[in-house]
XYZ file of N, CA, C and O in Angstrom:
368
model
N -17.246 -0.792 1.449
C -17.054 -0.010 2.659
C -15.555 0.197 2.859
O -14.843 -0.753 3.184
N -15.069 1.411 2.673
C -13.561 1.848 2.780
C -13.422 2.203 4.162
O -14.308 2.863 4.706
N -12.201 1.762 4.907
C -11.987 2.195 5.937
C -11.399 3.810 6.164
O -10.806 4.391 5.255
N -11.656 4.455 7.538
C -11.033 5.858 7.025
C -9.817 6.223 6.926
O -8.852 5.713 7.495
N -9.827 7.193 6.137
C -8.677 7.168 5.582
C -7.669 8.254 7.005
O -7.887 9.118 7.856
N -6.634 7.494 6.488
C -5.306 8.048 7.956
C -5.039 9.477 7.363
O -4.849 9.728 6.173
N -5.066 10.758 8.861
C -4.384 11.944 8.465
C -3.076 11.802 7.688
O -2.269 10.877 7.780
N -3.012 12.846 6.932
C -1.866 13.073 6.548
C -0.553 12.929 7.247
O -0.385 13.670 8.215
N 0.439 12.074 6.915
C 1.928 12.167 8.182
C 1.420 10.765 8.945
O 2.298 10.036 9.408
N 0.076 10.392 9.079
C -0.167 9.404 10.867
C 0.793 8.279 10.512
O 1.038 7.995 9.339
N 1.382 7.587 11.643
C 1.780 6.438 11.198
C 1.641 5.591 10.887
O 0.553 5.203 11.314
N 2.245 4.657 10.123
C 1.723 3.533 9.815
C 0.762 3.572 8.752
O -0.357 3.060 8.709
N 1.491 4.392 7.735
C 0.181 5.091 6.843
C 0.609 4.878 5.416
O 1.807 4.770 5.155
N -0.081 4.829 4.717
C 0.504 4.291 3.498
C -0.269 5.382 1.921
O -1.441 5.346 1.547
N 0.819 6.188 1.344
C -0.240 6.502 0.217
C -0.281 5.737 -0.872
O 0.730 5.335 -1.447
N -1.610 5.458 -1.269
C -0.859 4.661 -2.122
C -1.562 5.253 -3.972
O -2.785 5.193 -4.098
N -0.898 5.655 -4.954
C -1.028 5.660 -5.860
C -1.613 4.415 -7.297
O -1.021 3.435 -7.750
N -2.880 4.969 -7.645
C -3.007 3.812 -8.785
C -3.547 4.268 -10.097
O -4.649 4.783 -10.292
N -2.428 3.955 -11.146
C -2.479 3.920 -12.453
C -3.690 3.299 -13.203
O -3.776 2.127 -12.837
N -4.666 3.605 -14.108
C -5.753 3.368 -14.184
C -5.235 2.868 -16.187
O -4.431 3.490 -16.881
N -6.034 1.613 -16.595
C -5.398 1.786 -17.839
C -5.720 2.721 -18.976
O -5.510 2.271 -20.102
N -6.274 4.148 -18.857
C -6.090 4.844 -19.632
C -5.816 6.045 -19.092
O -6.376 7.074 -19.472
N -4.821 6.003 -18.048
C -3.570 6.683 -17.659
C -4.223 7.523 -16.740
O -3.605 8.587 -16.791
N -4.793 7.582 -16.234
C -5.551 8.512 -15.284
C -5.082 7.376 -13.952
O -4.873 6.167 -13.853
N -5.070 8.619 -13.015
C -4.339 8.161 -11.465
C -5.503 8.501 -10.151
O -6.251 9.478 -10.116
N -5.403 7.356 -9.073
C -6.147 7.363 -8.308
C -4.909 7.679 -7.141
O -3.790 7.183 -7.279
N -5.198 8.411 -6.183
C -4.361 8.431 -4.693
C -5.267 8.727 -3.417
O -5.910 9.746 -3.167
N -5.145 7.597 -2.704
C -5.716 7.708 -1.192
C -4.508 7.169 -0.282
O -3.567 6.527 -0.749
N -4.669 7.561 1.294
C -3.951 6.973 1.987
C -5.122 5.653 3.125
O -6.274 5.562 3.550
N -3.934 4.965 3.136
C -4.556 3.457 3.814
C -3.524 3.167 4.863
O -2.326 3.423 4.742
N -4.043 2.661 5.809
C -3.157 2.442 7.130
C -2.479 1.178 6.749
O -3.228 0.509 6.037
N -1.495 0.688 6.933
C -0.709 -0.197 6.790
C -1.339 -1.905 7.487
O -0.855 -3.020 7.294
N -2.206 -1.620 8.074
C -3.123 -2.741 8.567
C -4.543 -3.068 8.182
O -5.258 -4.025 8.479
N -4.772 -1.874 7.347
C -5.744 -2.298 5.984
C -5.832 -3.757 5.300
O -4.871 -4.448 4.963
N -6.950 -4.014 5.196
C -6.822 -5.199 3.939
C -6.331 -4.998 2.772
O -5.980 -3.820 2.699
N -6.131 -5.554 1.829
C -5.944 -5.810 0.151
C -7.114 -5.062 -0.061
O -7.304 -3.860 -0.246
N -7.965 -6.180 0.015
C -9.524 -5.720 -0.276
C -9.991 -4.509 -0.402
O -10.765 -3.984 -1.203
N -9.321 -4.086 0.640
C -9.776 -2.226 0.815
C -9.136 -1.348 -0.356
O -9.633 -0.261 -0.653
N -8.079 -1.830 -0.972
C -7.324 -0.857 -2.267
C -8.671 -1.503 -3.006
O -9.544 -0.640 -2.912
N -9.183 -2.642 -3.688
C -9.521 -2.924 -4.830
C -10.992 -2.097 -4.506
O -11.362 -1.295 -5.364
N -11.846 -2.289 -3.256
C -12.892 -1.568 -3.158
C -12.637 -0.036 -3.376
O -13.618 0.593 -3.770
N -11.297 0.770 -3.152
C -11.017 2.243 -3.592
C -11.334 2.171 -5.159
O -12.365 2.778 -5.449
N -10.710 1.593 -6.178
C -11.005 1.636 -7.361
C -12.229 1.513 -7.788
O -12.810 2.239 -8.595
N -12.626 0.575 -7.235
C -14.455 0.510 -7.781
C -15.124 1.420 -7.003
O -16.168 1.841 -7.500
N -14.795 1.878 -5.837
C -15.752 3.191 -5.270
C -15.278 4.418 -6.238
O -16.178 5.225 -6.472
N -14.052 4.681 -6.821
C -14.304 5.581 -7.753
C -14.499 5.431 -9.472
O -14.151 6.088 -10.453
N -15.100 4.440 -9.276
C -16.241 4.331 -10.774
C -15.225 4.700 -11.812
O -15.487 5.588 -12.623
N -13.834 3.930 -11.833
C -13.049 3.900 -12.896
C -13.062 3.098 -13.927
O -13.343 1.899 -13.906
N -12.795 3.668 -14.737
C -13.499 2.824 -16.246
C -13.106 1.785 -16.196
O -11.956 1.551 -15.825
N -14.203 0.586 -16.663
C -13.317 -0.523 -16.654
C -13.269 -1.323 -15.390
O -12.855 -2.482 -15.414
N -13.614 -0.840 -14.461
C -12.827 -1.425 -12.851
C -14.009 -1.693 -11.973
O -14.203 -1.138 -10.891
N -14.896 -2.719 -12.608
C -15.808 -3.362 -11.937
C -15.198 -4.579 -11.036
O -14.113 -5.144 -11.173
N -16.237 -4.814 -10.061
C -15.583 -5.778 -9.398
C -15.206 -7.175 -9.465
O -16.124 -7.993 -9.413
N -13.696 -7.701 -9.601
C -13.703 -8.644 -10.231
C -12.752 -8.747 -11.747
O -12.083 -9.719 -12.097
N -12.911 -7.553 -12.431
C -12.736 -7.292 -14.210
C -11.167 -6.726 -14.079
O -10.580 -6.517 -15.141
N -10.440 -6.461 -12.782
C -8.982 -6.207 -13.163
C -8.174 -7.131 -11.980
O -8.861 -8.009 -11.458
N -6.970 -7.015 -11.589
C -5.749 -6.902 -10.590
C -4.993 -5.720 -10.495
O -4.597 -4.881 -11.304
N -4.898 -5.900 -9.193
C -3.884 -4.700 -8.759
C -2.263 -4.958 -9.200
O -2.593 -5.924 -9.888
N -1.244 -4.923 -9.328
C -0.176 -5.304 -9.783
C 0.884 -4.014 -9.555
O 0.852 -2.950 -10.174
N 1.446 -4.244 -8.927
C 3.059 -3.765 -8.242
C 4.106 -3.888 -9.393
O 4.470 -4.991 -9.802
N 4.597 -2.653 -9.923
C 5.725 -2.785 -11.328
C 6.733 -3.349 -10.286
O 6.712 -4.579 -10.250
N 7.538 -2.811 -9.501
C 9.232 -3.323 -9.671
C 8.993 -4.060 -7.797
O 8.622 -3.271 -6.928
N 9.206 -5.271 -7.496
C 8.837 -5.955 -8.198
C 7.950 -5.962 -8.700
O 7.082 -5.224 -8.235
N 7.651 -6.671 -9.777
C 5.974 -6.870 -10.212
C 5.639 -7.798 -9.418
O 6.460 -8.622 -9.015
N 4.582 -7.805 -9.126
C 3.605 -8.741 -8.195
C 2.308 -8.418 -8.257
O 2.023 -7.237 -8.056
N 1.170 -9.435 -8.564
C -0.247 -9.347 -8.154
C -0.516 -9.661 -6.693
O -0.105 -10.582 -5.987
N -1.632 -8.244 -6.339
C -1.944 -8.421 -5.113
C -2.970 -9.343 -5.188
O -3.086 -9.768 -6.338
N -3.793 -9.838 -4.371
C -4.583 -11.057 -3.877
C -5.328 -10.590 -3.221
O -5.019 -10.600 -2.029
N -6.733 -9.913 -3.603
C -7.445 -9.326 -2.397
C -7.882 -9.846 -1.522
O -8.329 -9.156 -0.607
N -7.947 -11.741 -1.419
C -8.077 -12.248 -0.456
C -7.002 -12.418 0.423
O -7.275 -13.402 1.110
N -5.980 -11.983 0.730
C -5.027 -11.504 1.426
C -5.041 -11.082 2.301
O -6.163 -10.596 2.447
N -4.220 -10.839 3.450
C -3.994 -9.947 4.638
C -3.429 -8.455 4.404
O -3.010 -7.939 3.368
N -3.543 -7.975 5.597
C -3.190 -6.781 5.558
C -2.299 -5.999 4.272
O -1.504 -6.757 3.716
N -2.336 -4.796 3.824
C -1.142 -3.739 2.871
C 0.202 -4.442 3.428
O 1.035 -4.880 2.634
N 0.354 -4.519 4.637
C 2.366 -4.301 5.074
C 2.509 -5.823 4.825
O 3.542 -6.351 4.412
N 1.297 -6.503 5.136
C 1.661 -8.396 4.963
C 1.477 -8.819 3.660
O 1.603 -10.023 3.438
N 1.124 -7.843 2.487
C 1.624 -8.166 1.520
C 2.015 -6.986 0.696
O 1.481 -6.380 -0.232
N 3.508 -6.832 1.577
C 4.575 -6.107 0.869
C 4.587 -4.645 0.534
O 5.500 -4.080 -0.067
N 3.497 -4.090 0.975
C 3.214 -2.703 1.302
C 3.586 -1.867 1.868
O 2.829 -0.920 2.085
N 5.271 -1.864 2.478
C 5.532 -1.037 3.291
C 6.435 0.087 3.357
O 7.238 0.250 4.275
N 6.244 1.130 2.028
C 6.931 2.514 2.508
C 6.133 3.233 2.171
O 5.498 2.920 1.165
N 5.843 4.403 2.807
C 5.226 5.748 2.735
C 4.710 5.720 1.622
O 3.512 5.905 1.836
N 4.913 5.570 0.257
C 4.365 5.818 -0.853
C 4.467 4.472 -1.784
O 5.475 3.767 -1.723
N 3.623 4.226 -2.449
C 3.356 3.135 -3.129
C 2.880 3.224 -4.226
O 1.962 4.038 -4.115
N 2.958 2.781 -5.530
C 2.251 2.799 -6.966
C 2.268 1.273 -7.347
O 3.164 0.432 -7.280
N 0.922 1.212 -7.785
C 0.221 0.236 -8.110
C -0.659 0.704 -9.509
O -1.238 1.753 -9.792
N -0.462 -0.668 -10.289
C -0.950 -0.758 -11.794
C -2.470 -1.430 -11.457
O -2.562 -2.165 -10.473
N -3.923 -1.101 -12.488
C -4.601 -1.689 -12.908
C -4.728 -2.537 -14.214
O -5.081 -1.974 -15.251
N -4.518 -3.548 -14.199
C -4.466 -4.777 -14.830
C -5.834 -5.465 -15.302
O -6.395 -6.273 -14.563
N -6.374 -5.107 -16.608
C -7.940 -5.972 -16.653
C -7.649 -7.321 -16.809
O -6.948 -7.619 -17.776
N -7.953 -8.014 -16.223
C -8.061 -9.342 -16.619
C -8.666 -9.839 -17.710
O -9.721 -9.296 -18.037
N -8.174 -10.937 -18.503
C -8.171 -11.014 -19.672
C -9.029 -12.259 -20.139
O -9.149 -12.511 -21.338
């Protein structure tokens, strides 16, 4: 269950971009008080190869960092400018 997604511009809004590992890109926007949870359920609601639930991590290049979908909110873990790119990572 994805929360809805914020108009275009609203505040507190986050787009966030994700790299899929055979290079294909996902983009939705998520309110900045979103869960974690809610990016990893975007990937598996769009039936990306590979990206069952559980079978990858989300992962932030510069810094690099794995997100934690048991986590708090996008901005409480480190989510916070207008645009964002995030790697899919299968776990190994």
């Amino acid at each position: 269950a994805l929360p809805p997604e914020p108009a275009a511009g609203a505040p507190a809004s986050i787009s966030v971009a994700v790299r899929l590992p055979d290079g294909a890109r996902l983009t939705r926007r998520f309110a900045a008080s979103d869960p974690v949870a809610s990016l990893y359920d975007f990937v598996v609601s769009a039936r990306a190869p590979g990206a069952a639930r559980g079978s990858f991590t989300l992962v932030s290049s510069f810094p690099r960092r794995a997100l934690d979908p048991a986590a708090g909110s996008l901005a409480g873990a480190g989510l916070t400018h207008p645009s964002e790119a995030l790697l899919v990572e299968p776990k190994k």
